[in-house]
Coordinates of N, CA and C and ligand atoms in Angstrom, one line a residue:
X1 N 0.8 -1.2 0.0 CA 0.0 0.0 0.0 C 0.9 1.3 0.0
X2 N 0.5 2.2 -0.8 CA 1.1 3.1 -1.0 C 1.2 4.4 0.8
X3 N 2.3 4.8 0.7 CA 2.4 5.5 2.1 C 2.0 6.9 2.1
X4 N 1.7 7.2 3.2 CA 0.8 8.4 3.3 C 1.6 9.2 4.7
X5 N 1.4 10.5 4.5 CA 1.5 11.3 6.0 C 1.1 10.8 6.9
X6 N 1.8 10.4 8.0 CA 2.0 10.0 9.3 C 2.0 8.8 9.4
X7 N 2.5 8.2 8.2 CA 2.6 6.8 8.6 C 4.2 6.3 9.0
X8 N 4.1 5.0 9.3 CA 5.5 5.3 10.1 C 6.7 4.7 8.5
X9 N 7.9 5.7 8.6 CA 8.6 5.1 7.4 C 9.2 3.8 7.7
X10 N 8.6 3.2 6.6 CA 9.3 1.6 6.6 C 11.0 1.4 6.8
X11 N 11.2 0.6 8.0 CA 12.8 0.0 7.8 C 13.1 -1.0 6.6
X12 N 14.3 -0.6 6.1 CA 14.8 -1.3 5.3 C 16.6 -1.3 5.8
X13 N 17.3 -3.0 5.5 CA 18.8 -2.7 5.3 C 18.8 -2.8 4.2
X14 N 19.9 -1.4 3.5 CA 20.8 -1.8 2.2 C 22.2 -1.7 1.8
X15 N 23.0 -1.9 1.4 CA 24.2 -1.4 1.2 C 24.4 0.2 0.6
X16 N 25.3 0.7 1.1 CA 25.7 2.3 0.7 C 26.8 2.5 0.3
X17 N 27.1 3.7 -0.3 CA 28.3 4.3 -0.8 C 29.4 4.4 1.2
X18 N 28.0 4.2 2.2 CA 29.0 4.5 3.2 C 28.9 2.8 4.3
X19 N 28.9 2.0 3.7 CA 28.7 0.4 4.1 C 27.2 0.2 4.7
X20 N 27.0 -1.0 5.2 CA 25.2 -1.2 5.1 C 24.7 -0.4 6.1
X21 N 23.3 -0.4 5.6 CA 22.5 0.9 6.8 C 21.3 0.2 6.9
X22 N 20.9 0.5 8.2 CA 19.4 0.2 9.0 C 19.2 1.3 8.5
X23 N 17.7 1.5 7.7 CA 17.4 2.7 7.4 C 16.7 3.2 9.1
X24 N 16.6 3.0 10.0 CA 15.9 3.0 11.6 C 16.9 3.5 12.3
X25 N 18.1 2.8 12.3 CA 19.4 3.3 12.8 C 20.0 4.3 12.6
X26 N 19.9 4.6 10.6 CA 20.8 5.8 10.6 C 20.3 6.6 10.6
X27 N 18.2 6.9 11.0 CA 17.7 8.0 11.7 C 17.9 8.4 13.0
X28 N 18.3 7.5 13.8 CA 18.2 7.5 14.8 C 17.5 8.6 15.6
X29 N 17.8 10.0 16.5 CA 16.9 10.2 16.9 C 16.3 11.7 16.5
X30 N 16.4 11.5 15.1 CA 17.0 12.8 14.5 C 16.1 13.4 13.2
X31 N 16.1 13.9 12.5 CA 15.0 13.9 11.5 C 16.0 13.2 9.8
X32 N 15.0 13.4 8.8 CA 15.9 12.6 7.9 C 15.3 13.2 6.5
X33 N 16.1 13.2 5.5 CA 15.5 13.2 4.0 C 16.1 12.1 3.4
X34 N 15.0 11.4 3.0 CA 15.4 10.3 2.0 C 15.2 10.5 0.2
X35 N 16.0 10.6 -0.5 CA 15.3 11.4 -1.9 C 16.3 10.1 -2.5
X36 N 15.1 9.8 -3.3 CA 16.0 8.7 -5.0 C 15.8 9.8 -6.4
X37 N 16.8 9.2 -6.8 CA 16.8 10.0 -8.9 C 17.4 8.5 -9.3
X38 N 16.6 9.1 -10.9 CA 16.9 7.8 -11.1 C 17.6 6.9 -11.7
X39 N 18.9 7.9 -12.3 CA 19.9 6.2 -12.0 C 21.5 7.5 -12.5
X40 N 22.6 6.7 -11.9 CA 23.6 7.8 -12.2 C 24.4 7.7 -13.7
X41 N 25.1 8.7 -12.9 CA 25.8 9.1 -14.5 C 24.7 9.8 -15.7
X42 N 24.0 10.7 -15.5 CA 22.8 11.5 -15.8 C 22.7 12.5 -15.5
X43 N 22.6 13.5 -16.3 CA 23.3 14.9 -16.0 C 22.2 15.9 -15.0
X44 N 20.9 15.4 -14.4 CA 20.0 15.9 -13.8 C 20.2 15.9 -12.6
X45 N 20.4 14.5 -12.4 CA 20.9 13.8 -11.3 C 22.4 14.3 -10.9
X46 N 23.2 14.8 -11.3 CA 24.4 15.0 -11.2 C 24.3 16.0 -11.1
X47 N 23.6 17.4 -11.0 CA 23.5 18.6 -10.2 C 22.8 18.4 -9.4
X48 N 22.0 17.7 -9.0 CA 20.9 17.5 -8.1 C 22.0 16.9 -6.5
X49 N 23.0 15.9 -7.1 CA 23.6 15.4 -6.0 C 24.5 16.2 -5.8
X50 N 25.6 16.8 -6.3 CA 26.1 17.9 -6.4 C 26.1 18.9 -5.4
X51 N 24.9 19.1 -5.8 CA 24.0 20.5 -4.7 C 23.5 19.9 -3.2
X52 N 23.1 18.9 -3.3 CA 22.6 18.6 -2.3 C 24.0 18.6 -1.1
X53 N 25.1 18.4 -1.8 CA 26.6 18.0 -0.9 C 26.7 19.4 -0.5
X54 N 26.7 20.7 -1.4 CA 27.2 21.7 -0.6 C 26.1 22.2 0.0
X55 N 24.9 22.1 0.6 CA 24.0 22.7 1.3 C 23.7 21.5 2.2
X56 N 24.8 20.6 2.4 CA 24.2 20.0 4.1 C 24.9 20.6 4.7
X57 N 25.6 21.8 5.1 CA 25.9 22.0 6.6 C 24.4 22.9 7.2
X58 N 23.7 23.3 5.6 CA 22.2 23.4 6.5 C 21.6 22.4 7.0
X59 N 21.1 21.2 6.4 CA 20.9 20.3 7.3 C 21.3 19.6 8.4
X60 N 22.4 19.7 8.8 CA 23.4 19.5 9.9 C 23.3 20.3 10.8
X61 N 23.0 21.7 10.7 CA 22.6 22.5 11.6 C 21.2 22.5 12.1
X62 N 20.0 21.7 11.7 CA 18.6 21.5 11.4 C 19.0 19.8 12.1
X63 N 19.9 19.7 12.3 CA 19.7 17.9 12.9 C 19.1 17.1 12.3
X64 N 19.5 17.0 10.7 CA 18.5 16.5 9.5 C 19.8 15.6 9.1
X65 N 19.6 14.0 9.0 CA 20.5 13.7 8.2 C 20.1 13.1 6.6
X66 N 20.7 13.3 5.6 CA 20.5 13.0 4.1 C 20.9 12.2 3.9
X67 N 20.1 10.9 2.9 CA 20.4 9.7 2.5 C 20.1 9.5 1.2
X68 N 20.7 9.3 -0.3 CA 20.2 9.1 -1.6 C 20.1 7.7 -1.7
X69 N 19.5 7.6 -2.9 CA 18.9 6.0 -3.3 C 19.1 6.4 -5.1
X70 N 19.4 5.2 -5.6 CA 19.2 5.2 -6.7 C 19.4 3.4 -7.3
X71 N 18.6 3.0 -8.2 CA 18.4 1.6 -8.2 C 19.7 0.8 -9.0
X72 N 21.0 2.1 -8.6 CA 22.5 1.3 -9.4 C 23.5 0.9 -8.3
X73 N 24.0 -0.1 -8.4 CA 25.1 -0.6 -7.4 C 25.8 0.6 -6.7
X74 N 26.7 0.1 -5.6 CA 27.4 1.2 -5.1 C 28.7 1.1 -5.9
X75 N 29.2 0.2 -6.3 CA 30.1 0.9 -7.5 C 29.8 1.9 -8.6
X76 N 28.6 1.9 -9.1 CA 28.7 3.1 -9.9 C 28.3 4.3 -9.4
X77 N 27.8 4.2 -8.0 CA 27.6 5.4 -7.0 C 29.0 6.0 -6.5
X78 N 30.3 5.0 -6.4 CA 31.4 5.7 -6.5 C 32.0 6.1 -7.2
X79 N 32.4 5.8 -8.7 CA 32.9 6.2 -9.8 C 32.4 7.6 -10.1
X80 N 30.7 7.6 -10.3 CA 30.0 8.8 -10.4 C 30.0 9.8 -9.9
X81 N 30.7 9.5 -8.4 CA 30.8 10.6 -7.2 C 32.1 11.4 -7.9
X82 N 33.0 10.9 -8.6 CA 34.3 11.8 -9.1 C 33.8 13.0 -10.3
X83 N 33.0 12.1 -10.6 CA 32.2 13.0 -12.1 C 31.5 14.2 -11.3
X84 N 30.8 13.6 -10.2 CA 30.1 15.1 -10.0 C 30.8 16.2 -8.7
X85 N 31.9 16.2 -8.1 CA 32.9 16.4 -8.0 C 33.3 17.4 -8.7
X86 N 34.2 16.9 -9.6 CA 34.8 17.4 -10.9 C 33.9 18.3 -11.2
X87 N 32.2 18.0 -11.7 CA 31.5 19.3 -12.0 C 30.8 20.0 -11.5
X88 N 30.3 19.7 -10.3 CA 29.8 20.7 -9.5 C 30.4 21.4 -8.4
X89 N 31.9 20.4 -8.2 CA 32.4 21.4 -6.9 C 32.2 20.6 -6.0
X90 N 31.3 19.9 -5.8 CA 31.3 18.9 -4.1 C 31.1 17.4 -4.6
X91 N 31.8 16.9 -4.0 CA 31.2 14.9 -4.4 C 30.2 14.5 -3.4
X92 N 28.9 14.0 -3.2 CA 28.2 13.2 -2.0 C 29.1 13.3 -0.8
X93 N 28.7 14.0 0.3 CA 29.4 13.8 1.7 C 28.2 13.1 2.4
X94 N 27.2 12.8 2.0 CA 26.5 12.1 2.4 C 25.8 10.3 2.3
X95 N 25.2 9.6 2.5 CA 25.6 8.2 2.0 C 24.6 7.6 0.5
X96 N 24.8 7.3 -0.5 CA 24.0 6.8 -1.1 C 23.8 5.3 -1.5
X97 N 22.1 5.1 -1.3 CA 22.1 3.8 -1.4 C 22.1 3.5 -2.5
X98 N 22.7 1.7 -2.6 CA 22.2 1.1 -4.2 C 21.4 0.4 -3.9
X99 N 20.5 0.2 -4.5 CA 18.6 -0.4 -4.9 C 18.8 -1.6 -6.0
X100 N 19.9 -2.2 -6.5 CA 19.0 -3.0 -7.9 C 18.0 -3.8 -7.6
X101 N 18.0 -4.6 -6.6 CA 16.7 -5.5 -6.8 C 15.6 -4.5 -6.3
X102 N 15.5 -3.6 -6.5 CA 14.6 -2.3 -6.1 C 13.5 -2.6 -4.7
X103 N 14.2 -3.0 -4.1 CA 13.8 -3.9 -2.9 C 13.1 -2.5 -2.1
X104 N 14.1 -1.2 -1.8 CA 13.8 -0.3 -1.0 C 12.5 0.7 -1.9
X105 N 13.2 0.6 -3.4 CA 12.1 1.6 -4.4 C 10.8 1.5 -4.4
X106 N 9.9 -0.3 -4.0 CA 8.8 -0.7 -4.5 C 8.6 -0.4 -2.7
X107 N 9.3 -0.3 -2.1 CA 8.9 -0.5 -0.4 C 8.0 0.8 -0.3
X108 N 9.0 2.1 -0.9 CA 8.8 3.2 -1.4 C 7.4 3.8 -2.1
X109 N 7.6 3.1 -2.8 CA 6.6 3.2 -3.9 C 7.3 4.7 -5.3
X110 N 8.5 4.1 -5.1 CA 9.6 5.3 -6.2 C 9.3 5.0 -7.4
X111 N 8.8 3.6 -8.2 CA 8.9 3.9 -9.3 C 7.6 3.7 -9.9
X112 N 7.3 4.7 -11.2 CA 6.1 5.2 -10.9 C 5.9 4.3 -12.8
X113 N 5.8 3.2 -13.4 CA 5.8 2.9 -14.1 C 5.7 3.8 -16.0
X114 N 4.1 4.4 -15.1 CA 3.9 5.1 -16.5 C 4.5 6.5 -17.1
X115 N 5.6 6.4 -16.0 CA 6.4 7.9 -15.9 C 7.5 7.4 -16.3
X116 N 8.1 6.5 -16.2 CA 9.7 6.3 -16.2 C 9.9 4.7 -15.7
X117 N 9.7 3.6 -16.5 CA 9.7 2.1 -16.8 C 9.9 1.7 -15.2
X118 N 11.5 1.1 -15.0 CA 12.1 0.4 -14.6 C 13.0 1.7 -13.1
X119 N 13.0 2.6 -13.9 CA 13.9 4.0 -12.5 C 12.7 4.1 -11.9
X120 N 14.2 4.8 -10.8 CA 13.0 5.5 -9.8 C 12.7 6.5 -10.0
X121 N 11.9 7.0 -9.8 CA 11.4 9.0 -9.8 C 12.4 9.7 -8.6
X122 N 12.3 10.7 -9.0 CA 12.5 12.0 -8.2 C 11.5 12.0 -6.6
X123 N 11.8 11.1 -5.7 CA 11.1 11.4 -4.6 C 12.0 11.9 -3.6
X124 N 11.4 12.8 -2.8 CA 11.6 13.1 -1.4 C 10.4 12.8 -0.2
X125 N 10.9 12.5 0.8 CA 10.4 11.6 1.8 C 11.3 12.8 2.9
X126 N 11.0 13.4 3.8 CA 11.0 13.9 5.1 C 10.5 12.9 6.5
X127 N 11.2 12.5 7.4 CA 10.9 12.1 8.4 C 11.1 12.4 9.6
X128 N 10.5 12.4 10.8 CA 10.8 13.0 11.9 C 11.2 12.2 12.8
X129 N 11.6 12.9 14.0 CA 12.3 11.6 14.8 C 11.4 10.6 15.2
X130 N 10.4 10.6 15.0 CA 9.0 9.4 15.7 C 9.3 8.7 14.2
X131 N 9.9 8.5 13.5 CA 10.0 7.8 12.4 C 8.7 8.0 11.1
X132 N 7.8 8.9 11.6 CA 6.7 9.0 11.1 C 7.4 10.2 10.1
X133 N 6.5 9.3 8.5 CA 6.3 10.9 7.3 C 5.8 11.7 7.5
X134 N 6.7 12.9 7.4 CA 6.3 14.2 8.0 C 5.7 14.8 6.2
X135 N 6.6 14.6 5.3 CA 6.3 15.0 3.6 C 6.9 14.5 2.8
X136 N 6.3 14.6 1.8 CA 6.2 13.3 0.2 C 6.4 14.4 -0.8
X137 N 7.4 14.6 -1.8 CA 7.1 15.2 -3.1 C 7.7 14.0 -3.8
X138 N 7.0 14.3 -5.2 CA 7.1 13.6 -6.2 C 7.1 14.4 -7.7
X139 N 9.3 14.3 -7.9 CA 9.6 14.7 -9.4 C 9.5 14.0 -10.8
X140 N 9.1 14.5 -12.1 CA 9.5 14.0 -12.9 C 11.2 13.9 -13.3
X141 N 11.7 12.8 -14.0 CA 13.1 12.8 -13.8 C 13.7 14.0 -14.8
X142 N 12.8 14.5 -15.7 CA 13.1 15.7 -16.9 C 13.8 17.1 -15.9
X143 N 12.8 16.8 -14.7 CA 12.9 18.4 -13.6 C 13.4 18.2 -12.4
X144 N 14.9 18.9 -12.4 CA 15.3 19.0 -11.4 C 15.1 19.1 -10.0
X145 N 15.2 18.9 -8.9 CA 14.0 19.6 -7.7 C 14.5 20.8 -6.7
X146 N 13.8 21.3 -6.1 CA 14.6 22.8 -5.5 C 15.0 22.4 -4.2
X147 N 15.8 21.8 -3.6 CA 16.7 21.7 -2.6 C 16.8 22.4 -1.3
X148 N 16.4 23.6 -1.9 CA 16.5 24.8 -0.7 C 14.9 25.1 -0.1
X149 N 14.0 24.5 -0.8 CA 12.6 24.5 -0.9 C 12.7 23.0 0.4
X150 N 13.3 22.1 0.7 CA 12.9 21.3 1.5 C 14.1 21.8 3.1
X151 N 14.8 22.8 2.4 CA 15.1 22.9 3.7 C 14.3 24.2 4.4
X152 N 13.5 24.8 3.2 CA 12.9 25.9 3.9 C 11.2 24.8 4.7
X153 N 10.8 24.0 3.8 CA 10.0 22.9 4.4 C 10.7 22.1 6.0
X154 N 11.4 21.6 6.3 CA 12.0 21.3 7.4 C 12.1 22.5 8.2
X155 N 12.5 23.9 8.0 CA 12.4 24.8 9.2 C 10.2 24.9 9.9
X156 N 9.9 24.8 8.6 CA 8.3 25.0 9.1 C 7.7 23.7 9.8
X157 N 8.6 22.3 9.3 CA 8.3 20.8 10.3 C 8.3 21.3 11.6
X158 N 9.9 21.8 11.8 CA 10.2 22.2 12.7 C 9.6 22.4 13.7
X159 N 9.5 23.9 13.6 CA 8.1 24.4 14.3 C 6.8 24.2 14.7
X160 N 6.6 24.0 13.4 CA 4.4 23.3 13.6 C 4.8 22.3 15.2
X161 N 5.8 21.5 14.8 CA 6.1 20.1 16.0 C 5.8 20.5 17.3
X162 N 6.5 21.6 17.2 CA 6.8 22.4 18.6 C 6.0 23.0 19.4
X163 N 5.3 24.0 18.0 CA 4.4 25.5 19.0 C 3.2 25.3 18.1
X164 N 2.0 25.2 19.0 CA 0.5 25.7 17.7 C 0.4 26.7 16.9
X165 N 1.5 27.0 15.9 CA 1.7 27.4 14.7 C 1.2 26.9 13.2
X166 N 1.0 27.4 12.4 CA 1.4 27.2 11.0 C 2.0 28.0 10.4
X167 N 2.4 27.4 9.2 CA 2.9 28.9 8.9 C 2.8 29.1 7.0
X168 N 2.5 30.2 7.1 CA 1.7 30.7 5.8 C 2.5 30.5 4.8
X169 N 1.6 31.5 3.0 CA 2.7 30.8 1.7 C 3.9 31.3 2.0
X170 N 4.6 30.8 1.4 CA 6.0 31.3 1.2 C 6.6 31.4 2.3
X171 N 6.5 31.5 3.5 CA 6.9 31.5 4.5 C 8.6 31.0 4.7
X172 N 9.2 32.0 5.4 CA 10.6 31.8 5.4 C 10.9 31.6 6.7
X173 N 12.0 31.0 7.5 CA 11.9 31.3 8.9 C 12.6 32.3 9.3
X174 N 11.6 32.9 10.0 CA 12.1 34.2 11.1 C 10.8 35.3 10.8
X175 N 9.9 34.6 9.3 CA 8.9 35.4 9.7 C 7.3 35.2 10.3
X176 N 6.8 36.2 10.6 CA 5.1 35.9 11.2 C 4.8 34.2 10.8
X177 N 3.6 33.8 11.9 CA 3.6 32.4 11.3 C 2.0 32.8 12.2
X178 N 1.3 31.8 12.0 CA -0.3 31.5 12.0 C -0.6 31.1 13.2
X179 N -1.3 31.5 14.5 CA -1.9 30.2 15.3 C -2.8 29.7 14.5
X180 N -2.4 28.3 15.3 CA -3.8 27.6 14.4 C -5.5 27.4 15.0
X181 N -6.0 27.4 14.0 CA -7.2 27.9 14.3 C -7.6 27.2 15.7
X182 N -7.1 25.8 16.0 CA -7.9 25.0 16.7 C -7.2 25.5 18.1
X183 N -6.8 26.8 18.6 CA -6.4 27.1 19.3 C -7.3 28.3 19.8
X184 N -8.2 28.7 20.7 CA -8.8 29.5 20.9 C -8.3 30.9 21.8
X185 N -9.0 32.2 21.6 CA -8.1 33.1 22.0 C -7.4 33.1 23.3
X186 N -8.8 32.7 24.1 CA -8.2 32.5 25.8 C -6.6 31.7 25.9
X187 N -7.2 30.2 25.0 CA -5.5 29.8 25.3 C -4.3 30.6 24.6
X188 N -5.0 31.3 23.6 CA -3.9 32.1 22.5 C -3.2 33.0 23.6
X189 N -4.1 33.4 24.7 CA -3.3 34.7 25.0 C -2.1 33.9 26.5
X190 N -2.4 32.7 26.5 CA -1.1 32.3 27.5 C 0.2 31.5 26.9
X191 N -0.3 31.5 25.5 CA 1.0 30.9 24.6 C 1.6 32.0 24.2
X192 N 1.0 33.5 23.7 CA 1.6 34.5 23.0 C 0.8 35.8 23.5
X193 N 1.5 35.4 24.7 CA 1.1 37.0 25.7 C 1.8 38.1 25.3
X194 N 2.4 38.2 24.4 CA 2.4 40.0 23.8 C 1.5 40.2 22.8
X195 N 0.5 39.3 22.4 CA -0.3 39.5 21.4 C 0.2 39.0 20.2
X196 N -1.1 38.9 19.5 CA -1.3 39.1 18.2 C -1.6 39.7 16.9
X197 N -1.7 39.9 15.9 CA -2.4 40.3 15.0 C -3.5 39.6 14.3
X198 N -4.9 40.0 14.4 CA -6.1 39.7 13.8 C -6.8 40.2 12.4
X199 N -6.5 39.3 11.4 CA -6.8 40.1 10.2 C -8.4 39.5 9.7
X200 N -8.8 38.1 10.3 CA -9.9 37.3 10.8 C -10.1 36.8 11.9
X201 N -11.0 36.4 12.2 CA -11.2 35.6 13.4 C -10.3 34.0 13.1
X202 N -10.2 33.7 11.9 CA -9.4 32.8 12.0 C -8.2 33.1 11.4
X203 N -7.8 34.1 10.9 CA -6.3 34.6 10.7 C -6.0 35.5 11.5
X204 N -4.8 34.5 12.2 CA -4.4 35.3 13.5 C -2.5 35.0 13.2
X205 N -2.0 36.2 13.3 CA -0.4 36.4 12.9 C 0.7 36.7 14.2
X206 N 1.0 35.8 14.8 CA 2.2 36.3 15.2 C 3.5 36.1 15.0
X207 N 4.5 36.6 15.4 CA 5.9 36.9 15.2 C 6.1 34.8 15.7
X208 N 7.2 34.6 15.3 CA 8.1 33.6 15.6 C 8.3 33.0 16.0
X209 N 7.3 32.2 17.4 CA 7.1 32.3 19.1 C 8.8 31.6 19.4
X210 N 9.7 31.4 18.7 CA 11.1 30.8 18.8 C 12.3 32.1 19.2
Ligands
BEZ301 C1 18.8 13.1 -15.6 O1 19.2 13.0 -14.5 O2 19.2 13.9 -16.4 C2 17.8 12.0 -16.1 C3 17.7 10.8 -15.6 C4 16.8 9.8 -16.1 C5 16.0 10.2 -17.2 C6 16.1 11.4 -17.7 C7 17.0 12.4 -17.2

């Protein structure tokens, strides 16, 4: 069955570019992105990994650890790591799985047949430390995905977790964020005793509570 928000992410062992992993273990108590593309040596995929190496000291500082998947051995996951290196400036500092018997892909539900045969898609998977799916996107392999978009999505995990917040479009952190409605004013006014801003009865804005 296909997985849904809040379900718990399935354990899997596979081998990696960094020796075998409990996918359970190497969340341990921490949050996690799991993202497959679909197969290396692919020039999409090769800025995609690329990028993702020089923007984990954001994730590192977010207590987020990153893990790739793709359904080719870890030998071509190391060869390939020199290629993208060489052209983007960073090689994977993070671990990538190999999938062939697509054992973790179908666990997944990564590959999406009538999109792209036998590969996996472009997914991202967010998890929190309860092991539970926090969020699911799903790329075509043609379109790159925005990288900086799941770490601006992990600062708003973040928070929602924490404080009865949401937090609106585009939202960046450090700005105004939502109580949520299922919060009524009396209690509003002992969570965010300097107030708020009321532009409805159910849009209510305040600052940061962080
Ligand atoms: C790419 O990464 O460029 C790519 C991978 C698989 C199919 C199409 C493009």
């Amino acid at each position: 069955m296909a997985i849904r928000l809040g379900d718990e992410a399935p354990n899997f062992q596979a081998d990696s570019t960094e020796g075998r992993i409990d996918f359970h273990e190497f969340i341990g108590d921490g949050w996690c992105v799991l993202f497959s593309h679909p197969k290396d040596f692919t020039p999409v995929c090769t800025t995609e990994l690329g990028y993702m190496a020089s923007i984990k000291p954001e994730f590192d500082k977010r207590g987020v650890k990153i893990i790739g998947l793709s359904v080719d051995p870890v030998a071509d996951h190391v060869k390939w790591s020199k290629d993208i290196e060489e052209t983007q400036g960073t090689a994977p500092n993070y671990p990538l799985l190999a999938d062939p018997d697509r054992k973790v892909a179908d666990l997944y539900d990564m590959i999406h047949p009538n999109a792209l045969d036998t590969l996996t898609v472009r997914s991202v998977f967010v998890i929190g430390p309860d092991k539970k799916v926090k969020l699911m996107l799903t790329y075509p392999a043609s379109t790159g995905r925005n990288f900086d978009e799941i770490v601006r999505v992990i600062d708003s995990l973040q928070l929602t977790a924490k404080h009865q917040v949401a937090t609106p479009v585009n939202w960046k952190d450090g700005e105004d964020v939502i109580i949520v409605p299922a919060l009524s004013d009396e209690d509003a006014k002992k969570k965010f005793p300097n107030g708020w801003k009321t532009l409805k009865p159910y849009l209510r804005l305040v600052p940061d509570p962080r």
